[in-house]
Coordinates of C-alpha atoms and ligand atoms in Angstrom, one line a residue:
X254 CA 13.7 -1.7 17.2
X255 CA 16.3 0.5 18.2
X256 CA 16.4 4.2 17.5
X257 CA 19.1 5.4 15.1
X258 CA 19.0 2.1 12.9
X259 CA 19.0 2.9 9.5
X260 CA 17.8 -0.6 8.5
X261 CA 14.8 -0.5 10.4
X262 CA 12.6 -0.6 7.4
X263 CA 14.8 -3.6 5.9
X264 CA 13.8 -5.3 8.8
X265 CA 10.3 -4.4 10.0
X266 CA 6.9 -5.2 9.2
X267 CA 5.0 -2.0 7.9
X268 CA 0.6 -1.9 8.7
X269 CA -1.5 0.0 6.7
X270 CA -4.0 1.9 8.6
X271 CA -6.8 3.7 6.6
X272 CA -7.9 6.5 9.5
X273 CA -11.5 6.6 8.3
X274 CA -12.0 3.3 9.6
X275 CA -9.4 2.4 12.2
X276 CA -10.8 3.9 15.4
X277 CA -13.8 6.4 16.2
X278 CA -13.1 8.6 19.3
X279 CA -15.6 11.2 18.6
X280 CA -18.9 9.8 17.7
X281 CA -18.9 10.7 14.1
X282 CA -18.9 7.3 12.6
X283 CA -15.5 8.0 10.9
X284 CA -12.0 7.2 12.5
X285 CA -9.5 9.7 13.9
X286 CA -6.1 10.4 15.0
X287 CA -7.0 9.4 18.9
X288 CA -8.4 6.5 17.6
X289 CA -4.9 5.6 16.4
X290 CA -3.3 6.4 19.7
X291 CA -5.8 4.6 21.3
X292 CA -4.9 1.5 19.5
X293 CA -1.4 1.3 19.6
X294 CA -1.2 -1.2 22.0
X295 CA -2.8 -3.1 19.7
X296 CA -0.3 -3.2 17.1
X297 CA 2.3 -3.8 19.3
X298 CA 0.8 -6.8 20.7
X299 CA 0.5 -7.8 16.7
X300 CA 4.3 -7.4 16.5
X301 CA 4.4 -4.7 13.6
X302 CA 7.1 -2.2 13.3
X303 CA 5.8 0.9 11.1
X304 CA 2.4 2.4 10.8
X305 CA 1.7 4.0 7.4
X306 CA -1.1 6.5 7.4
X307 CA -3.6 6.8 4.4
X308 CA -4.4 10.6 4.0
X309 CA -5.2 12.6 7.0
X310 CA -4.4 16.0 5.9
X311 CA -7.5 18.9 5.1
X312 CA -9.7 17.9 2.1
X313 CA -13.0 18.2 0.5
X314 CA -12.5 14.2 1.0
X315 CA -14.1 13.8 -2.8
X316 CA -11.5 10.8 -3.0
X317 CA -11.6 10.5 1.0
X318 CA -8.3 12.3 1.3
X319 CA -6.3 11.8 -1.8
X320 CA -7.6 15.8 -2.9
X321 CA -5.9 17.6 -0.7
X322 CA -6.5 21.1 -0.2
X323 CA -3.8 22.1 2.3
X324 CA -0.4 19.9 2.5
X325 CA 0.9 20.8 6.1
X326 CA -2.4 20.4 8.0
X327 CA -4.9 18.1 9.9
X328 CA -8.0 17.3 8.4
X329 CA -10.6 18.4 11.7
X330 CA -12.3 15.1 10.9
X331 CA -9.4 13.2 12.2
X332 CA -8.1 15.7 14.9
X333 CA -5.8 18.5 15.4
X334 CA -2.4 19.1 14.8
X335 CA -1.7 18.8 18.8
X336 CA -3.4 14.9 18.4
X337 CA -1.1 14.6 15.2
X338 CA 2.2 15.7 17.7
X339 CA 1.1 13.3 20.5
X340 CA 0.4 10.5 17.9
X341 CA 3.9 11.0 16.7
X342 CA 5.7 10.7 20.2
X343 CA 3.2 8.0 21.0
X344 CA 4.2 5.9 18.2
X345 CA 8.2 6.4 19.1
X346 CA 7.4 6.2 22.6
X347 CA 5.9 2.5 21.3
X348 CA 9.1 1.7 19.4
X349 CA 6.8 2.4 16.5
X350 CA 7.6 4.5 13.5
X351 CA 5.3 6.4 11.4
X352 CA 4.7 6.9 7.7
X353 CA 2.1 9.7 6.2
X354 CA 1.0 9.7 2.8
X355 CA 2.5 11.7 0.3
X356 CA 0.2 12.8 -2.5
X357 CA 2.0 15.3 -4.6
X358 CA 0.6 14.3 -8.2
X359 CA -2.0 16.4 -7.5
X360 CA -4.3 18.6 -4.9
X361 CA -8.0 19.3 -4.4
X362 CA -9.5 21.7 -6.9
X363 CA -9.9 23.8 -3.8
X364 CA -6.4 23.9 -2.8
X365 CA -5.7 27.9 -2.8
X366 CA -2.7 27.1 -5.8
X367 CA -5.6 25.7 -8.1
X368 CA -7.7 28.6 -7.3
X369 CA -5.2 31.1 -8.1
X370 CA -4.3 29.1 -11.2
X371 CA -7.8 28.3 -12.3
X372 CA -8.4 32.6 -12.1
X373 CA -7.1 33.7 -15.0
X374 CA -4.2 32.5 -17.7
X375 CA -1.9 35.1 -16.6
X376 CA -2.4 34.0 -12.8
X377 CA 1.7 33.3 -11.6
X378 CA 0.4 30.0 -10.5
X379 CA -1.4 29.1 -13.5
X380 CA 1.7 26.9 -14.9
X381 CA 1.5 24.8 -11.7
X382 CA -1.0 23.2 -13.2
X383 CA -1.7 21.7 -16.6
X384 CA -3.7 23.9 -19.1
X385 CA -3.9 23.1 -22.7
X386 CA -6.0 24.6 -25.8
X387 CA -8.8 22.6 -27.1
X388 CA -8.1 19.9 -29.4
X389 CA -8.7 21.0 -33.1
X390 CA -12.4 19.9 -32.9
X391 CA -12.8 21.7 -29.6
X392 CA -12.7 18.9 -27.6
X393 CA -9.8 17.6 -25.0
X394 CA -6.4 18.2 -26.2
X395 CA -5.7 14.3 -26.5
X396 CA -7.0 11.3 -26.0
X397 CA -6.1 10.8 -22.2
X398 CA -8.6 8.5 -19.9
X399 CA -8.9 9.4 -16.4
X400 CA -8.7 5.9 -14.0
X401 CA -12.1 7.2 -12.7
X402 CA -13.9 7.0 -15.7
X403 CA -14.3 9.6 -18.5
X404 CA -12.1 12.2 -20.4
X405 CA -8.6 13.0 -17.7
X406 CA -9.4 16.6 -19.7
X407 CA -12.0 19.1 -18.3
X408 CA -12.7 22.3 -19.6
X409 CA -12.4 25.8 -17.7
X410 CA -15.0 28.1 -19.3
X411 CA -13.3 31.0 -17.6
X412 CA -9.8 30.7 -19.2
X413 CA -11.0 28.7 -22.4
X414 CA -8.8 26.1 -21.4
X415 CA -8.7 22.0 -20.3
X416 CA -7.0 21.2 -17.3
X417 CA -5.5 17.5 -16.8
X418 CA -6.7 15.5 -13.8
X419 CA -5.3 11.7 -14.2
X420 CA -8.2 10.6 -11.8
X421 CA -11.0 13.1 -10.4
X422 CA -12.1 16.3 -12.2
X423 CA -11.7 17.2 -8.3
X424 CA -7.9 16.4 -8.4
X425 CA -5.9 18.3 -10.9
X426 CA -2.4 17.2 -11.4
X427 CA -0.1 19.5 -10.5
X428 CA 2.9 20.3 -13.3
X429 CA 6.0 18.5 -12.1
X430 CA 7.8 19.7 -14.8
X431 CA 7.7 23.5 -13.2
X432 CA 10.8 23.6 -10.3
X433 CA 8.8 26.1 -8.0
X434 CA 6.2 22.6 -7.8
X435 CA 8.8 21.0 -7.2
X436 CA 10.0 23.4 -4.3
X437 CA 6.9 23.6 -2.6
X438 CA 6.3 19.4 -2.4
X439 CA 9.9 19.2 -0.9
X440 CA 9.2 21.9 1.6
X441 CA 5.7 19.7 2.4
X442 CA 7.9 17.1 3.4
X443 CA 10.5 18.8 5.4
X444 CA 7.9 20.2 7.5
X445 CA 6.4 16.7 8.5
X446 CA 10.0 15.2 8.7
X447 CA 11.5 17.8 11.2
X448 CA 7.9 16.9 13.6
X449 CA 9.3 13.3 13.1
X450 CA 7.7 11.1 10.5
X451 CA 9.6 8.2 9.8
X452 CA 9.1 8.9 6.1
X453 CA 6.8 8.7 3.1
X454 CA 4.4 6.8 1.2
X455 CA 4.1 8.5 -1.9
X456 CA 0.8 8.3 -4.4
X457 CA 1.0 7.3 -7.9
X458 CA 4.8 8.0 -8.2
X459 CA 4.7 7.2 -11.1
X460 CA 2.3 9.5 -12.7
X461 CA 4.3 12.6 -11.9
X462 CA 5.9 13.5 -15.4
X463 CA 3.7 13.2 -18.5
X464 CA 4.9 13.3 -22.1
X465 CA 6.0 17.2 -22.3
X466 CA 4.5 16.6 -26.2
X467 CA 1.2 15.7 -24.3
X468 CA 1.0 12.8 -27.5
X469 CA -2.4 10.6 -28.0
X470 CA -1.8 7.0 -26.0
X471 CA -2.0 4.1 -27.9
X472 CA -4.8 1.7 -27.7
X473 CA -4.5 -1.5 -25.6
X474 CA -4.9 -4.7 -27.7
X475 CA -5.4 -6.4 -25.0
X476 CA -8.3 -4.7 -23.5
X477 CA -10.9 -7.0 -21.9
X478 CA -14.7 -6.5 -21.9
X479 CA -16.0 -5.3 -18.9
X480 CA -12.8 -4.2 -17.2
X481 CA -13.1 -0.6 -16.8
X482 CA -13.1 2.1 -19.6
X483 CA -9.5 3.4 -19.2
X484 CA -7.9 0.1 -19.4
X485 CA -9.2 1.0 -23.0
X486 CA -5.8 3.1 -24.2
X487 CA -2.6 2.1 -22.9
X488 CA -0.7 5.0 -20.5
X489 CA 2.5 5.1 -22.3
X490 CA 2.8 8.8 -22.8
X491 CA 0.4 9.9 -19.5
X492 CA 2.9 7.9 -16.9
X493 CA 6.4 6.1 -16.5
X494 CA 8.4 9.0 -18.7
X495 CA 12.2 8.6 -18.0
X496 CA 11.9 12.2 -16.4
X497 CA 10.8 11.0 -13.2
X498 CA 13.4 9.7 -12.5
X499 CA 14.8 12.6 -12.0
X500 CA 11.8 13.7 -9.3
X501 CA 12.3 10.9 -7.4
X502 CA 16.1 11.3 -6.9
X503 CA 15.3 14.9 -5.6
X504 CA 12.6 13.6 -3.1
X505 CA 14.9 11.0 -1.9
X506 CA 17.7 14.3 -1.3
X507 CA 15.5 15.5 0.3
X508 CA 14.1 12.2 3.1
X509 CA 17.7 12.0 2.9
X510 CA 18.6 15.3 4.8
X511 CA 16.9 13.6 8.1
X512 CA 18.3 10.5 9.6
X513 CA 16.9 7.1 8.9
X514 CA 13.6 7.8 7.0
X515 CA 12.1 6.0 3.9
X516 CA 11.2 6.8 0.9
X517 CA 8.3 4.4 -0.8
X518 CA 6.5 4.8 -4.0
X519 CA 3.3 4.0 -5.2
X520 CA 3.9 2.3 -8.5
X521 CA 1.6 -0.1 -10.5
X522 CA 3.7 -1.4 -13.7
X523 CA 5.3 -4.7 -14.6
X524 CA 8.3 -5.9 -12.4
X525 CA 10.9 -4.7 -15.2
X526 CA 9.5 -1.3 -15.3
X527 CA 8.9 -1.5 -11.2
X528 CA 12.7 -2.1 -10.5
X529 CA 13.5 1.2 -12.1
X530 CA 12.2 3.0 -9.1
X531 CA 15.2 2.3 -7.1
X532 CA 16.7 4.9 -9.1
X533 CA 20.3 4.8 -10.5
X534 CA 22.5 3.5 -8.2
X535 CA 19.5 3.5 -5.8
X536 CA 19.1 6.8 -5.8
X537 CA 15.3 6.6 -6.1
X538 CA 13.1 5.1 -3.7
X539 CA 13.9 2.7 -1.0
X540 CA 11.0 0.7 -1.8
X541 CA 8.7 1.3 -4.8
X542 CA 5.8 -1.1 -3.7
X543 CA 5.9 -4.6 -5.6
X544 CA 2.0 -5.5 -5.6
X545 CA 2.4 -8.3 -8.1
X546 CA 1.0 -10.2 -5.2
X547 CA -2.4 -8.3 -5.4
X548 CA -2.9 -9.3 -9.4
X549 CA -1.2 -13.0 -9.8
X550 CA -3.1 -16.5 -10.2
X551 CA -3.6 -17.7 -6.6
X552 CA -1.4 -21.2 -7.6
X553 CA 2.2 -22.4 -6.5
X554 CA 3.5 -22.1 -10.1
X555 CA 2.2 -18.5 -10.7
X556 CA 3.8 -17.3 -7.7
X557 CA 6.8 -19.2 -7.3
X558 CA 7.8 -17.6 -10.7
X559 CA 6.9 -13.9 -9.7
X560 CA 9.4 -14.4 -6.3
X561 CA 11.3 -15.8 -9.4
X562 CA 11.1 -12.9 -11.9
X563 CA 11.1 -9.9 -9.0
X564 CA 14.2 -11.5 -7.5
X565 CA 15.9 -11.8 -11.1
X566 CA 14.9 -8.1 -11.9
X567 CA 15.7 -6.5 -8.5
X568 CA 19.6 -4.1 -9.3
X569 CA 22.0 -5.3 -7.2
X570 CA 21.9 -4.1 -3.5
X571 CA 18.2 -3.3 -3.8
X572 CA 15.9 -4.3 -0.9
X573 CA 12.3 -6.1 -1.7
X574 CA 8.9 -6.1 -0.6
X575 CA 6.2 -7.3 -0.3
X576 CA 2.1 -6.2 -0.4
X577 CA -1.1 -8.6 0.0
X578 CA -3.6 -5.7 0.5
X579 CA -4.3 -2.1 0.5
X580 CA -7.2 0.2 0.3
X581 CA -7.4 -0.2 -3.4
X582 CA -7.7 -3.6 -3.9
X583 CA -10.4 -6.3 -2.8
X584 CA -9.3 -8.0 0.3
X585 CA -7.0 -10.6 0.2
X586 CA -9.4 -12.9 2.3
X587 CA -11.6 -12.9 -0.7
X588 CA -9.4 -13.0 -3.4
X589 CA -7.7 -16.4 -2.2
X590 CA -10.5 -17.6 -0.2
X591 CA -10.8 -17.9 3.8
X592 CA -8.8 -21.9 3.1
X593 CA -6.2 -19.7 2.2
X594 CA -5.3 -16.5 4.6
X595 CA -3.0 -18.7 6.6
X596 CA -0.8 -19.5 3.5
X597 CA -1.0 -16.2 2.4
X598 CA 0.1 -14.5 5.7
X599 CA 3.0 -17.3 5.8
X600 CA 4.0 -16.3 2.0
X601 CA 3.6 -12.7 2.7
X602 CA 6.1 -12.9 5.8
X603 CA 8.7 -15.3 4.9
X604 CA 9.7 -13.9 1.5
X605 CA 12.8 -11.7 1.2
X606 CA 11.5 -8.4 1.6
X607 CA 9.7 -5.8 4.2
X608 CA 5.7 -7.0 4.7
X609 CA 3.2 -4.3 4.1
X610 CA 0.2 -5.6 6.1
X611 CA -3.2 -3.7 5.5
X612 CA -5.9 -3.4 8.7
X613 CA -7.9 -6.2 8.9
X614 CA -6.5 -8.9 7.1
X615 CA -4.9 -10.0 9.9
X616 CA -8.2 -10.8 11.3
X617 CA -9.2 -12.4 7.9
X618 CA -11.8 -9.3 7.1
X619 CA -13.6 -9.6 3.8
X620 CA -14.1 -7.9 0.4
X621 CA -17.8 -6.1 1.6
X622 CA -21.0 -6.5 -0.6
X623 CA -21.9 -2.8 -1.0
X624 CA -25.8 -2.5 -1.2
X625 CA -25.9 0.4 -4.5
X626 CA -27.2 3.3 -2.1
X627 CA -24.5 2.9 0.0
X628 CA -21.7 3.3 -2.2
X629 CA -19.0 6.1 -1.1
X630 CA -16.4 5.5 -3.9
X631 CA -16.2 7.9 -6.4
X632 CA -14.8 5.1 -8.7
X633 CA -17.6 3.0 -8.3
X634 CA -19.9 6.1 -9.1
X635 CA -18.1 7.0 -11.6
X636 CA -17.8 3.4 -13.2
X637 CA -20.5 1.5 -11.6
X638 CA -20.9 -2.0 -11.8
X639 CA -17.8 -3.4 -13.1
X640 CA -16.6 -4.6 -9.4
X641 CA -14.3 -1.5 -9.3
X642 CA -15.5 -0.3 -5.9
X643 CA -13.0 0.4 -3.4
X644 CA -15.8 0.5 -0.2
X645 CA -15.7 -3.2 0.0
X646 CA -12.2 -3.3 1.4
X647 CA -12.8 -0.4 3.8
X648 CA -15.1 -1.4 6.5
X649 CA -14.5 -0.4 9.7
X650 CA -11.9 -2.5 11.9
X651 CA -14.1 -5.3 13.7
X652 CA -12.8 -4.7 17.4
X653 CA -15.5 -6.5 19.5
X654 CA -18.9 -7.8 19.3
X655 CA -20.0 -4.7 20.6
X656 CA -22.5 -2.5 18.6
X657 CA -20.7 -0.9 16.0
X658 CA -18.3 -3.2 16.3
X659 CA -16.2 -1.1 19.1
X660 CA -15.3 1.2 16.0
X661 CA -17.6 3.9 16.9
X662 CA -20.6 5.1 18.8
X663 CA -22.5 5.9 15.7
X664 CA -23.5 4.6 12.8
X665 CA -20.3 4.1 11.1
X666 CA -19.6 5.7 7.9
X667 CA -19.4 2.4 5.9
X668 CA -21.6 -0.7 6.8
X669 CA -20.0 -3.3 8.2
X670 CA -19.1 -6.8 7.6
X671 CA -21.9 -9.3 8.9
X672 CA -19.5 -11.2 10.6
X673 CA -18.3 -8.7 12.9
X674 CA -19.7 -10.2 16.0
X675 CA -17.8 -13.6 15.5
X676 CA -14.5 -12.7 14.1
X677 CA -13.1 -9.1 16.1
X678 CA -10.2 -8.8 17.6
X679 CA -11.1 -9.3 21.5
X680 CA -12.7 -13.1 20.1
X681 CA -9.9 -13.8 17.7
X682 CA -7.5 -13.0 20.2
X683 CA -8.9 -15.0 22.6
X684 CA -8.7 -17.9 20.7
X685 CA -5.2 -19.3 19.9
X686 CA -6.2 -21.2 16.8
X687 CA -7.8 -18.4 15.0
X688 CA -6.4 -16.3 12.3
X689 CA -5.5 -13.3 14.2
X690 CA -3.0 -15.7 16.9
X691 CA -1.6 -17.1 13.8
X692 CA -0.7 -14.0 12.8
X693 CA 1.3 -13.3 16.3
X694 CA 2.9 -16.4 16.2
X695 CA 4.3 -16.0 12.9
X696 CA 5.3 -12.1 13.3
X697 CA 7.1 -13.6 16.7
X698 CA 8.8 -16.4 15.3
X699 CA 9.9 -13.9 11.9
X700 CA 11.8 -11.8 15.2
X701 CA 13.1 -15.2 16.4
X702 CA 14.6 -16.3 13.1
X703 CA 17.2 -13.9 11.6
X704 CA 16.6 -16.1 8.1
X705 CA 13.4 -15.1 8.1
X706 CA 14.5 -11.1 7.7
X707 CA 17.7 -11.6 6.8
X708 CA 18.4 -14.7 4.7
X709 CA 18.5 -15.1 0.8
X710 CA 16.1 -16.7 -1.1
X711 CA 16.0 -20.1 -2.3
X712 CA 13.4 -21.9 -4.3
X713 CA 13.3 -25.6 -4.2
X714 CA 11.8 -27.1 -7.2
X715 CA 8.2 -29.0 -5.7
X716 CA 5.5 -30.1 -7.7
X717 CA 2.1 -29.9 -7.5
X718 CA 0.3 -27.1 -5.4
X719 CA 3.1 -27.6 -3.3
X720 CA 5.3 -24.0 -3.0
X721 CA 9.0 -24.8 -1.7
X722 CA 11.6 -22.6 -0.5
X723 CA 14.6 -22.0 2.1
X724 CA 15.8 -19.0 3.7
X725 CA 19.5 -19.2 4.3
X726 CA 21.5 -17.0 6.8
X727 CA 24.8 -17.0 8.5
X728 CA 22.3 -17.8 11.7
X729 CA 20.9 -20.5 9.9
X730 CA 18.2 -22.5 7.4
X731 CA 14.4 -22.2 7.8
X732 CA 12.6 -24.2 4.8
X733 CA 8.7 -22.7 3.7
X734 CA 6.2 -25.3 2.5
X735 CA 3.3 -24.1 1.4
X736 CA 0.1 -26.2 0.1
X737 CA -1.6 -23.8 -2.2
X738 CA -4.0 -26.7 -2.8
X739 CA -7.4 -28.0 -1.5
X740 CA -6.0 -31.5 -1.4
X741 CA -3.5 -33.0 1.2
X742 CA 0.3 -33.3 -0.4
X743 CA 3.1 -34.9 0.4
X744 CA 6.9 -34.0 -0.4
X745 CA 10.2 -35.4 -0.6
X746 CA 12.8 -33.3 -1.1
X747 CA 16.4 -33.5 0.4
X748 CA 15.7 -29.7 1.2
X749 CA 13.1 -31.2 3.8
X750 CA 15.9 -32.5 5.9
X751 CA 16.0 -35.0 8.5
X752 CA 16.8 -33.1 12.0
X753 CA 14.4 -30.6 11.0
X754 CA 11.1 -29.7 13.0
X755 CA 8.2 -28.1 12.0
X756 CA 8.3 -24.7 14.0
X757 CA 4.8 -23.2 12.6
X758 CA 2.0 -24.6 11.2
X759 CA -1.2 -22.3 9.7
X760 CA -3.2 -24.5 12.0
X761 CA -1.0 -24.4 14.7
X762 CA -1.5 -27.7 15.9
X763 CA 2.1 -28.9 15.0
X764 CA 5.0 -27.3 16.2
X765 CA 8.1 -29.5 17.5
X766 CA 7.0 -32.6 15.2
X767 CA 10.0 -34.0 13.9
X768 CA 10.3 -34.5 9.8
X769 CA 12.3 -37.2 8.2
X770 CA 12.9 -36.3 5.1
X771 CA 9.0 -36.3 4.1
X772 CA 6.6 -34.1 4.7
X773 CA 2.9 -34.6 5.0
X774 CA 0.4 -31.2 4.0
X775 CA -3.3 -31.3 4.8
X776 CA -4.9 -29.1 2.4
X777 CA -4.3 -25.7 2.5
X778 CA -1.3 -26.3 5.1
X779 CA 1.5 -24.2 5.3
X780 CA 4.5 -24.9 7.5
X781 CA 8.1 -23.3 8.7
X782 CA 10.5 -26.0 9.1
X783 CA 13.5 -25.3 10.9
X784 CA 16.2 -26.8 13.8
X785 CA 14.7 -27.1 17.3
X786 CA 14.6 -23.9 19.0
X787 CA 15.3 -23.9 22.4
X788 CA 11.8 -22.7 24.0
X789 CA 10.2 -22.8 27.4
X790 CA 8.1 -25.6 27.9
X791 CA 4.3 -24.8 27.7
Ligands
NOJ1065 C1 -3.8 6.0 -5.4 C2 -4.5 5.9 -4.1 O1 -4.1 4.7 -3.4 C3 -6.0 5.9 -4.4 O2 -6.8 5.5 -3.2 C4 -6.4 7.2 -4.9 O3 -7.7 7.2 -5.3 C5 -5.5 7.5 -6.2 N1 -4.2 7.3 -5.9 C6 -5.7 9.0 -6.5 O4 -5.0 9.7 -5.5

């Protein structure tokens, strides 16, 4: 990518990397910044463009980094500020660019502003936080859940007041509403983006402005047994006010005082409500993450029509994106089944929109069994058996065979996956049929194909399991079939063509066969059709 190209992020594919369980350099069982640098050449041989970091900053780690307790420095588990410097010029020096999470909803209960706010009422940072009386009965001052389980109120017997944490008691949300919190965030940010991030990911986004009336949520009628407790009341005074709006425009001032960095948000709400993160006139975030991905029916029809409705709802001039995994959800190998990772992968980077790739999936890593004494996850402890555990989808990266799985020299601080001794990167990478060199050859051929990045979107009515769509650029056509099914398929469609060839295959046992207006699937098959490229033999 070249430097000074503001459409990097258009145009590149961003990786998740949780730190915890990236790479170990030290011996502790938990990964760290010189893990990272150590792996870079990893992800360039992968083909990815942006590297966004989960949490590394100093925390009591209660929520493993998202209760942050000082905004501008490095966590010791992970390294130093020195390591953080050289993983910055390390990542440029790749051609690389780097994104740190941005968690400004709210801190650690040991962050020195919750202290001094938590001290006494008339403490000048008290209003940097959210303190309410008791409700008439005593109890919380509304009927708030927080996503962890529980009352998002808890008491402070000191100041005879409840505080508001919209997850952990342990992370109080700081008030957004007050312009010196404000302030303070935006100087956060300046200080990482003069040492050079490429920009930020920013938590729960839309969380930061709550009803200033603090009103009771409504129920929600459509609650389902055995989904977790706070699903119970909807979140329609607690999240989503029109106010933040205004937040996120001043953010985006402020990412936009340094050359070509991005601004993306955290934000889990319907596509109509999503779209609104752009901001007015795209004044908000750059991308606010679509994850309708993470939550559909795995089926042709039920995603064909969410490309559908997300393309309808995007404002004009807006860029997409796309999300299969991340360190909240169960792993996408699991959710579709293993049949399925190729098609997924092939989905994930041939729709309009930057890719957000999590760690792992490109090796096809599994959602984890986590035996009960083992669980790390406050929001499995909190809320235990309900399938809400995030540990699952945070195993340590599967490297080698070695012991430990070339993650670390000890005991890591998750278990992990049985399988780590067949399917790790040096054995999937020395196999070209395996998941992980499907993964290559479709990030290489995405560089190949301007469509592919560039192109618009256009469906092509199939039937069946079938999923059917073109790209369409100035440089040329690329046509996506992709066999969501377990059964073979077969399509005719003019859209097929008849001087097309298939370029990629998810088994990778076809490229350069000609079509003829017909196109034979085997199950679970998905394919890039295209014009011959002119390629080397071999
Ligand atoms: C969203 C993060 O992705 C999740 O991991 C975290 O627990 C919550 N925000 C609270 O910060």
């Amino acid at each position: 990518m070249d430097q000074g190209d503001s459409d990097w992020w258009r145009h590149g594919i961003f990786y998740q990397v949780y730190p915890r369980s990236f790479q170990d350099t030290d011996g502790d069982g938990v990964g760290d910044l010189r893990g990272i640098i150590e792996r870079l050449p990893y992800l360039t041989r992968l083909g990815v463009d942006a590297i966004w970091l989960s949490p590394i900053f100093p925390s009591p780690m209660v929520d493993f980094g998202y209760d942050i307790s000082d905004y501008t420095g490095i966590d010791p588990l992970f390294g130093t500020m020195e390591d953080f410097d050289e993983l910055v010029a390390a990542v440029h020096d790749a051609g690389l660019k780097l994104i740190l999470d941005l968690v400004p909803n709210h801190t650690s209960d040991q962050h020195p502003w919750f202290i001094e706010a938590k001290s006494a009422r008339d403490n000048p940072r008290r209003d940097w936080y959210i303190w309410r009386d008791p409700g008439p009965d005593g109890g919380p001052p509304n009927n708030w859940l927080s996503e962890f389980g529980g009352s998002a109120w808890t008491y402070d017997e000191t100041s005879g007041q409840y505080y508001y944490h919209a997850f952990l008691a342990q992370q109080p949300d700081l008030n957004w509403r007050n312009p010196a919190v404000r302030e303070a965030i935006y100087e956060v940010m300046r200080v990482w983006l003069r040492k050079g991030v490429d920009g930020f990911r920013v938590d729960v986004i839309w969380h930061l402005i709550k009803d200033a009336d603090f009103r009771d949520n409504p129920p929600n009628p459509h609650y389902l047994e055995g989904r977790p407790p706070h699903e119970k009341i909807l979140t329609q005074y607690s999240t989503d006010q029109a106010e933040v709006h205004e937040v996120i425009t001043e953010m985006r001032r402020v990412t936009d005082e340094f050359d070509d960095r991005v601004l993306i948000g955290e934000v889990y709400l319907p596509l109509h409500r999503l779209v609104a993160y752009y901001g007015n006139d795209l004044r908000g975030a750059q991308m606010p993450f679509n994850f309708a991905l993470l939550s559909t029916l795995w089926s042709a029809r039920s995603v064909e029509k969410i490309i559908a409705d997300y393309e309808k709802a995007l404002p004009p001039g807006a860029w997409p994106n796309w999300v299969l995994g991340n360190h909240d959800r169960p792993r996408v190998a699991s959710r579709v089944g293993p049949a399925q990772v190729g098609v997924a992968a092939m989905l994930l980077l041939t729709l309009r929109g930057t890719p957000t790739l999590y760690y792992g999936d490109e090796l096809g890593m599994r959602q984890q069994p986590i035996a009960p004494d083992q669980v790390r996850d406050p929001f499995e402890k909190n809320v235990p058996g309900l399938g809400v555990g995030r540990d699952g989808c945070r195993t340590p990266m599967q490297w080698s065979a070695e012991r430990y799985a070339g993650f670390s020299t000890a005991q890591p601080w998750l278990p992990l996956a049985h399988d780590f001794a067949s399917d790790n990167v040096a054995s999937l990478e020395a196999d070209p049929a395996s998941i992980l060199s499907f993964y290559k050859a479709l990030i290489a051929l995405r560089r190949q194909l301007p469509q592919l990045v560039r192109g618009s979107y256009e469906p092509v009515g199939a039937h069946g399991d079938v999923l059917l769509y073109r790209r369409r650029s100035v440089d040329g056509v690329a046509v996506i079939a992709l066999n969501f099914g377990t059964a073979p398929a077969t399509i005719t469609s003019s859209a097929i063509g008849f001087s097309n060839v298939i370029l990629l295959s998810t088994f990778m046992d076809r490229q350069g066969e000609k079509v003829e207006g017909m196109l034979d699937l085997r199950a679970n098959e998905g394919v890039i059709l295209g014009p011959p490229q002119h390629q080397d033999d071999g």
